[in-house]
């Protein structure tokens, strides 16, 4: 029987990008020769992680039906956009039909891929080849897909900031990483870091110690209740980083009128700039018009009180850096990597755990 699967270099070949994070699994279908997704789908359940790392079977259980539905809808509708969560438009139901369109390349970006992705790298290539006909597969850390979404395939750096914080940079020869070590060992300048610093300043005000902020103490009481009960609420929680980060917007809201809150954001900006400077490529950057440092993630919705100090410190540490706010998210980055893989144009550095590329 004749193989009708599109060539990997055919512009109308289909590609898939996948973003697996703490809030769930997102999938985007696109074409090798055009920007942007044709359609997207969301599975609200996060992929499980256990003692063996990221659960490859659970990821496949969610991904394969959604991918099949996206492809079937594209084949039936000529690639018309059909966006929405699973159950609204593309759904997690139905196997791939015989003779349906296939996928030239697929890229999966996953939180924890670098340290917990062993099972994904071992099990996904064969499973995706069998189920979707995929011959080109990229498995990437979510920081790499964040980079591809924000910077593309150019030398530069990205800071992905949310509850945690990681900086990743490349000169297109190798990757450089700074921080992302979790709220106990690092993530300096992150939402968890800002929230913790704000709560500490509130507790200092409660104790009448120097460095306390009555404004932040008022916000602590409004959000969590009596200050003396906060340790009992916080310490037993398994999601302490998220709880700490939930107070970061309160710090930002107080920063305009409270010097302590403003200083917390200033120090956070310095930490973020130091991490970005550590990974920002320097050799030849002046000839290329300066290295781009993209700030991406929900942390930077705090705006100028946080971004201003980042710019100021980067101007001192890496004068050639151009600070931008990344316009593409990790799902955009995963789709870009898949598209580059399909067209033999992947210029981002391969790495055993950060960006693993497999051809079957």
CSV table of C-alpha atoms in Angstrom, one decimal:
chain,number,residue,atom,x,y,z
A,1,UNK,CA,0.0,0.0,0.0
A,2,UNK,CA,1.3,3.5,-0.9
A,3,UNK,CA,2.4,5.6,2.1
A,4,UNK,CA,0.4,8.8,1.9
A,5,UNK,CA,2.1,10.4,5.0
A,6,UNK,CA,3.3,13.9,4.1
A,7,UNK,CA,7.0,14.4,3.7
A,8,UNK,CA,8.7,16.0,6.6
A,9,UNK,CA,9.7,18.9,4.4
A,10,UNK,CA,6.2,19.4,2.9
A,11,UNK,CA,4.8,22.8,4.0
A,12,UNK,CA,1.3,21.4,4.5
A,13,UNK,CA,2.5,18.6,6.7
A,14,UNK,CA,1.0,18.6,10.2
A,15,UNK,CA,3.0,19.2,13.4
A,16,UNK,CA,1.9,18.9,17.0
A,17,UNK,CA,3.2,20.9,20.0
A,18,UNK,CA,2.5,19.7,23.6
A,19,UNK,CA,2.9,21.6,26.9
A,20,UNK,CA,2.6,19.6,30.0
A,21,UNK,CA,2.6,21.6,33.2
A,22,UNK,CA,1.2,21.9,36.7
A,23,UNK,CA,-2.2,23.1,35.4
A,24,UNK,CA,-2.7,20.4,32.8
A,25,UNK,CA,-1.8,19.3,29.3
A,26,UNK,CA,-2.2,21.5,26.3
A,27,UNK,CA,-1.9,20.5,22.7
A,28,UNK,CA,-1.6,22.6,19.5
A,29,UNK,CA,-1.9,21.4,15.9
A,30,UNK,CA,-0.2,23.4,13.2
A,31,UNK,CA,1.4,23.0,9.7
A,32,UNK,CA,5.1,22.9,9.0
A,33,UNK,CA,5.0,25.8,6.6
A,34,UNK,CA,2.9,28.3,8.5
A,35,UNK,CA,3.0,30.1,11.8
A,36,UNK,CA,0.5,29.7,14.6
A,37,UNK,CA,-1.8,26.9,15.5
A,38,UNK,CA,-4.7,25.6,13.4
A,39,UNK,CA,-6.4,24.3,16.6
A,40,UNK,CA,-5.7,23.7,20.3
A,41,UNK,CA,-7.1,21.6,23.1
A,42,UNK,CA,-6.7,21.4,26.8
A,43,UNK,CA,-6.8,18.5,29.2
A,44,UNK,CA,-7.3,19.9,32.7
A,45,UNK,CA,-5.7,17.0,34.6
A,46,UNK,CA,-1.9,17.4,35.1
A,47,UNK,CA,0.3,14.5,34.1
A,48,UNK,CA,1.2,12.4,37.1
A,49,UNK,CA,4.7,12.2,38.5
A,50,UNK,CA,5.8,9.4,40.8
A,51,UNK,CA,8.9,7.7,42.1
A,52,UNK,CA,9.8,6.7,38.5
A,53,UNK,CA,9.5,10.2,37.2
A,54,UNK,CA,6.9,11.7,34.8
A,55,UNK,CA,4.2,9.0,34.1
A,56,UNK,CA,4.6,8.4,30.3
A,57,UNK,CA,1.5,6.2,30.2
A,58,UNK,CA,-0.7,8.9,31.8
A,59,UNK,CA,0.6,11.5,29.3
A,60,UNK,CA,-0.2,9.2,26.4
A,61,UNK,CA,-3.6,8.4,27.9
A,62,UNK,CA,-4.5,12.1,27.6
A,63,UNK,CA,-2.5,13.1,24.5
A,64,UNK,CA,-3.4,10.4,22.0
A,65,UNK,CA,-7.2,10.8,21.9
A,66,UNK,CA,-6.9,14.6,21.8
A,67,UNK,CA,-4.3,14.5,19.0
A,68,UNK,CA,-6.5,12.1,17.1
A,69,UNK,CA,-9.5,14.3,17.4
A,70,UNK,CA,-7.5,17.4,16.3
A,71,UNK,CA,-6.2,15.6,13.3
A,72,UNK,CA,-9.6,14.2,12.3
A,73,UNK,CA,-11.2,17.6,12.6
A,74,UNK,CA,-8.5,19.1,10.5
A,75,UNK,CA,-8.9,16.4,7.9
A,76,UNK,CA,-12.7,16.9,7.8
A,77,UNK,CA,-12.6,20.7,7.9
A,78,UNK,CA,-9.6,21.6,5.9
A,79,UNK,CA,-7.7,22.8,8.9
A,80,UNK,CA,-10.3,25.2,10.2
A,81,UNK,CA,-9.5,26.6,13.7
A,82,UNK,CA,-11.2,24.7,16.5
A,83,UNK,CA,-10.0,26.0,19.8
A,84,UNK,CA,-11.1,25.1,23.3
A,85,UNK,CA,-10.6,22.7,26.2
A,86,UNK,CA,-11.3,19.0,26.0
A,87,UNK,CA,-15.0,18.7,25.7
A,88,UNK,CA,-15.4,22.0,23.8
A,89,UNK,CA,-14.3,21.4,20.2
A,90,UNK,CA,-11.5,18.8,20.2
A,91,UNK,CA,-12.2,16.1,22.8
A,92,UNK,CA,-10.4,13.2,24.4
A,93,UNK,CA,-12.4,10.6,22.6
A,94,UNK,CA,-12.1,8.4,19.6
A,95,UNK,CA,-9.1,6.6,18.0
A,96,UNK,CA,-7.3,7.7,14.8
A,97,UNK,CA,-9.3,6.5,11.8
A,98,UNK,CA,-7.6,4.3,9.2
A,99,UNK,CA,-6.2,6.6,6.5
A,100,UNK,CA,-6.5,9.8,8.5
A,101,UNK,CA,-3.8,12.4,8.3
A,102,UNK,CA,-0.5,11.8,10.1
A,103,UNK,CA,2.0,14.0,11.9
A,104,UNK,CA,5.4,14.9,10.5
A,105,UNK,CA,6.9,16.1,13.8
A,106,UNK,CA,5.9,16.4,17.4
A,107,UNK,CA,7.5,18.3,20.3
A,108,UNK,CA,6.6,17.8,24.0
A,109,UNK,CA,7.6,20.3,26.6
A,110,UNK,CA,7.2,19.2,30.1
A,111,UNK,CA,7.8,20.6,33.6
A,112,UNK,CA,10.4,18.3,35.2
A,113,UNK,CA,11.6,16.9,31.9
A,114,UNK,CA,15.3,17.5,32.7
A,115,UNK,CA,15.3,15.5,35.9
A,116,UNK,CA,12.2,13.4,35.8
A,117,UNK,CA,11.8,12.7,32.0
A,118,UNK,CA,13.6,9.3,31.7
A,119,UNK,CA,10.4,7.3,31.1
A,120,UNK,CA,9.2,9.9,28.5
A,121,UNK,CA,12.4,9.6,26.6
A,122,UNK,CA,12.3,5.8,26.8
A,123,UNK,CA,8.6,5.2,26.0
A,124,UNK,CA,7.2,8.1,23.9
A,125,UNK,CA,9.1,7.6,20.6
A,126,UNK,CA,7.8,4.1,20.0
A,127,UNK,CA,4.3,4.8,21.3
A,128,UNK,CA,3.9,8.0,19.2
A,129,UNK,CA,5.3,6.4,16.1
A,130,UNK,CA,2.8,3.5,16.4
A,131,UNK,CA,-0.2,5.7,17.2
A,132,UNK,CA,0.3,8.8,15.1
A,133,UNK,CA,3.0,7.8,12.6
A,134,UNK,CA,5.4,10.3,14.1
A,135,UNK,CA,9.0,9.9,12.9
A,136,UNK,CA,10.5,13.1,14.3
A,137,UNK,CA,10.1,13.8,18.0
A,138,UNK,CA,11.6,16.4,20.4
A,139,UNK,CA,11.3,16.1,24.1
A,140,UNK,CA,12.1,19.3,25.9
A,141,UNK,CA,12.2,20.8,29.4
A,142,UNK,CA,9.5,23.5,29.8
A,143,UNK,CA,12.2,26.1,30.2
A,144,UNK,CA,13.3,25.2,26.6
A,145,UNK,CA,9.8,25.6,25.2
A,146,UNK,CA,9.4,28.8,27.1
A,147,UNK,CA,12.7,30.0,25.4
A,148,UNK,CA,11.5,28.9,22.0
A,149,UNK,CA,8.2,30.7,22.5
A,150,UNK,CA,9.7,33.9,23.7
A,151,UNK,CA,13.0,34.2,21.8
A,152,UNK,CA,12.7,31.8,18.9
A,153,UNK,CA,15.8,30.2,17.5
A,154,UNK,CA,18.2,33.2,18.2
A,155,UNK,CA,20.9,33.6,20.8
A,156,UNK,CA,19.6,35.1,24.0
A,157,UNK,CA,18.1,34.3,27.3
A,158,UNK,CA,14.7,33.8,28.8
A,159,UNK,CA,13.5,34.2,32.4
A,160,UNK,CA,10.4,32.1,33.1
A,161,UNK,CA,8.8,33.5,36.3
A,162,UNK,CA,5.8,32.3,38.2
A,163,UNK,CA,5.6,30.5,41.5
A,164,UNK,CA,9.3,29.5,40.7
A,165,UNK,CA,11.9,31.2,38.6
A,166,UNK,CA,14.5,29.8,36.1
A,167,UNK,CA,16.8,31.5,33.6
A,168,UNK,CA,17.9,29.8,30.5
A,169,UNK,CA,20.2,31.1,27.8
A,170,UNK,CA,22.0,29.8,24.7
A,171,UNK,CA,24.5,30.9,22.1
A,172,UNK,CA,23.1,28.2,19.9
A,173,UNK,CA,26.0,26.0,20.9
A,174,UNK,CA,25.1,25.0,24.4
A,175,UNK,CA,22.4,25.8,27.1
A,176,UNK,CA,23.2,27.7,30.2
A,177,UNK,CA,20.9,27.5,33.2
A,178,UNK,CA,20.6,29.6,36.4
A,179,UNK,CA,18.3,28.9,39.4
A,180,UNK,CA,15.1,27.0,39.2
A,181,UNK,CA,16.2,25.1,42.3
A,182,UNK,CA,12.9,25.3,44.2
A,183,UNK,CA,11.8,27.6,47.0
A,184,UNK,CA,14.1,26.1,49.6
A,185,UNK,CA,17.4,26.3,47.6
A,186,UNK,CA,16.7,29.1,45.2
A,187,UNK,CA,13.9,30.5,42.9
A,188,UNK,CA,15.2,33.9,44.1
A,189,UNK,CA,12.9,36.7,42.9
A,190,UNK,CA,10.0,34.3,42.1
A,191,UNK,CA,6.4,34.6,43.2
A,192,UNK,CA,7.2,32.3,46.2
A,193,UNK,CA,10.2,34.3,47.1
A,194,UNK,CA,8.3,37.6,46.9
A,195,UNK,CA,5.4,36.2,48.9
A,196,UNK,CA,7.6,34.8,51.6
A,197,UNK,CA,9.5,38.1,51.9
A,198,UNK,CA,6.2,40.0,52.2
A,199,UNK,CA,4.9,37.6,54.8
A,200,UNK,CA,8.1,37.9,56.8
A,201,UNK,CA,7.8,41.7,56.7
A,202,UNK,CA,4.2,41.4,57.9
A,203,UNK,CA,5.3,39.1,60.8
A,204,UNK,CA,8.0,41.6,61.7
A,205,UNK,CA,5.3,44.3,62.0
A,206,UNK,CA,3.2,41.9,64.1
A,207,UNK,CA,6.2,41.5,66.5
A,208,UNK,CA,7.1,45.2,66.4
A,209,UNK,CA,10.5,44.4,65.0
A,210,UNK,CA,12.5,46.7,62.7
A,211,UNK,CA,11.8,46.2,59.0
A,212,UNK,CA,8.2,45.4,59.5
A,213,UNK,CA,5.4,46.6,57.2
A,214,UNK,CA,2.0,47.4,58.8
A,215,UNK,CA,0.5,47.5,55.3
A,216,UNK,CA,1.5,44.0,54.6
A,217,UNK,CA,0.4,42.9,58.0
A,218,UNK,CA,-3.1,44.2,57.2
A,219,UNK,CA,-3.0,42.2,53.9
A,220,UNK,CA,-1.9,39.1,55.7
A,221,UNK,CA,-4.8,39.3,58.1
A,222,UNK,CA,-7.2,39.9,55.3
A,223,UNK,CA,-6.0,36.9,53.3
A,224,UNK,CA,-5.0,34.4,56.0
A,225,UNK,CA,-6.6,35.5,59.2
A,226,UNK,CA,-4.7,36.2,62.5
A,227,UNK,CA,-1.0,36.5,62.0
A,228,UNK,CA,-0.1,34.1,64.9
A,229,UNK,CA,-2.1,31.3,63.2
A,230,UNK,CA,-0.2,31.6,59.9
A,231,UNK,CA,2.6,29.0,60.8
A,232,UNK,CA,-0.1,26.4,61.5
A,233,UNK,CA,-1.8,27.1,58.2
A,234,UNK,CA,1.4,27.2,56.1
A,235,UNK,CA,3.9,24.6,57.4
A,236,UNK,CA,1.8,21.4,57.1
A,237,UNK,CA,0.9,22.3,53.4
A,238,UNK,CA,2.5,20.2,50.7
A,239,UNK,CA,1.9,23.1,48.3
A,240,UNK,CA,3.8,25.7,50.3
A,241,UNK,CA,5.4,27.4,47.3
A,242,UNK,CA,2.0,28.1,45.8
A,243,UNK,CA,0.7,29.4,49.1
A,244,UNK,CA,3.6,31.7,49.4
A,245,UNK,CA,3.3,32.9,45.8
A,246,UNK,CA,-0.4,33.7,46.4
A,247,UNK,CA,0.7,36.6,48.6
A,248,UNK,CA,3.0,38.1,45.9
A,249,UNK,CA,0.2,40.1,44.3
A,250,UNK,CA,-0.5,41.6,47.8
A,251,UNK,CA,3.1,42.8,47.9
A,252,UNK,CA,2.8,44.3,44.4
A,253,UNK,CA,-0.5,46.0,45.4
A,254,UNK,CA,1.2,47.7,48.4
A,255,UNK,CA,4.4,48.7,46.6
A,256,UNK,CA,3.1,52.0,45.4
A,257,UNK,CA,2.6,53.4,48.9
A,258,UNK,CA,4.7,51.1,51.1
A,259,UNK,CA,8.5,51.4,51.0
A,260,UNK,CA,9.1,47.9,52.4
A,261,UNK,CA,6.9,46.3,49.7
A,262,UNK,CA,8.7,48.3,47.0
A,263,UNK,CA,12.1,47.3,48.3
A,264,UNK,CA,11.0,43.6,48.2
A,265,UNK,CA,10.2,44.0,44.5
A,266,UNK,CA,13.4,45.8,43.9
A,267,UNK,CA,15.4,43.0,45.5
A,268,UNK,CA,13.4,40.5,43.5
A,269,UNK,CA,14.3,42.3,40.3
A,270,UNK,CA,18.0,42.3,41.2
A,271,UNK,CA,17.9,38.5,41.8
A,272,UNK,CA,16.1,38.0,38.4
A,273,UNK,CA,18.7,40.1,36.6
A,274,UNK,CA,21.6,38.3,38.2
A,275,UNK,CA,20.2,34.9,37.0
A,276,UNK,CA,19.6,36.3,33.5
A,277,UNK,CA,23.1,37.8,33.3
A,278,UNK,CA,24.6,34.4,34.3
A,279,UNK,CA,23.1,32.7,31.2
A,280,UNK,CA,23.0,35.6,28.7
A,281,UNK,CA,25.5,35.0,25.8
A,282,UNK,CA,28.1,37.6,25.6
A,283,UNK,CA,30.6,36.7,22.8
A,284,UNK,CA,29.6,38.5,19.6
A,285,UNK,CA,26.5,39.9,21.1
A,286,UNK,CA,27.4,43.5,20.2
A,287,UNK,CA,27.8,42.5,16.5
A,288,UNK,CA,24.4,41.1,16.5
A,289,UNK,CA,22.8,44.2,18.0
A,290,UNK,CA,22.7,42.9,21.6
A,291,UNK,CA,21.3,39.8,23.2
A,292,UNK,CA,17.6,39.6,23.9
A,293,UNK,CA,16.5,38.8,27.4
A,294,UNK,CA,12.8,37.8,27.3
A,295,UNK,CA,10.7,38.0,30.5
A,296,UNK,CA,7.9,35.5,30.4
A,297,UNK,CA,5.3,34.1,32.8
A,298,UNK,CA,2.7,35.4,35.2
A,299,UNK,CA,5.2,36.9,37.6
A,300,UNK,CA,5.9,39.8,35.2
A,301,UNK,CA,2.3,40.9,35.2
A,302,UNK,CA,3.4,42.9,38.2
A,303,UNK,CA,4.7,45.4,35.7
A,304,UNK,CA,7.2,48.2,36.2
A,305,UNK,CA,7.7,47.9,40.0
A,306,UNK,CA,9.4,44.5,39.2
A,307,UNK,CA,10.5,44.9,35.6
A,308,UNK,CA,12.1,48.3,36.2
A,309,UNK,CA,14.7,46.9,38.6
A,310,UNK,CA,15.4,44.0,36.3
A,311,UNK,CA,16.2,46.4,33.4
A,312,UNK,CA,18.3,48.6,35.7
A,313,UNK,CA,20.4,45.8,37.0
A,314,UNK,CA,20.8,44.1,33.6
A,315,UNK,CA,22.0,47.4,32.2
A,316,UNK,CA,24.8,47.3,34.7
A,317,UNK,CA,25.6,43.6,34.5
A,318,UNK,CA,25.1,43.0,30.7
A,319,UNK,CA,25.0,46.4,28.9
A,320,UNK,CA,24.3,44.8,25.5
A,321,UNK,CA,21.1,43.1,26.7
A,322,UNK,CA,17.7,44.1,25.3
A,323,UNK,CA,14.9,43.3,27.7
A,324,UNK,CA,11.6,42.3,26.2
A,325,UNK,CA,8.5,40.7,27.4
A,326,UNK,CA,8.1,37.4,25.7
A,327,UNK,CA,5.0,37.2,23.4
A,328,UNK,CA,4.9,33.4,23.0
A,329,UNK,CA,4.2,30.9,25.7
A,330,UNK,CA,5.6,27.3,26.1
A,331,UNK,CA,2.9,25.8,23.9
A,332,UNK,CA,3.9,28.3,21.2
A,333,UNK,CA,7.5,27.2,21.7
A,334,UNK,CA,6.7,23.5,21.5
A,335,UNK,CA,4.9,24.1,18.2
A,336,UNK,CA,7.8,26.1,16.9
A,337,UNK,CA,10.2,23.4,17.8
A,338,UNK,CA,8.0,20.8,16.1
A,339,UNK,CA,7.9,23.0,13.0
A,340,UNK,CA,11.6,23.5,12.9
A,341,UNK,CA,12.2,19.7,13.4
A,342,UNK,CA,9.8,19.0,10.5
A,343,UNK,CA,11.6,21.3,8.1
A,344,UNK,CA,15.2,20.3,9.2
A,345,UNK,CA,15.7,23.8,10.6
A,346,UNK,CA,16.1,23.1,14.4
A,347,UNK,CA,19.0,25.3,15.5
A,348,UNK,CA,18.5,25.2,19.2
A,349,UNK,CA,21.2,23.0,20.9
A,350,UNK,CA,20.4,19.3,21.4
A,351,UNK,CA,20.9,18.1,24.9
A,352,UNK,CA,20.3,14.7,26.5
A,353,UNK,CA,17.8,16.0,29.0
A,354,UNK,CA,17.0,19.6,28.1
A,355,UNK,CA,16.2,19.0,24.4
A,356,UNK,CA,16.3,15.4,23.2
A,357,UNK,CA,15.6,14.8,19.5
A,358,UNK,CA,14.8,11.3,18.2
A,359,UNK,CA,14.1,10.1,14.7
A,360,UNK,CA,12.5,6.8,14.4
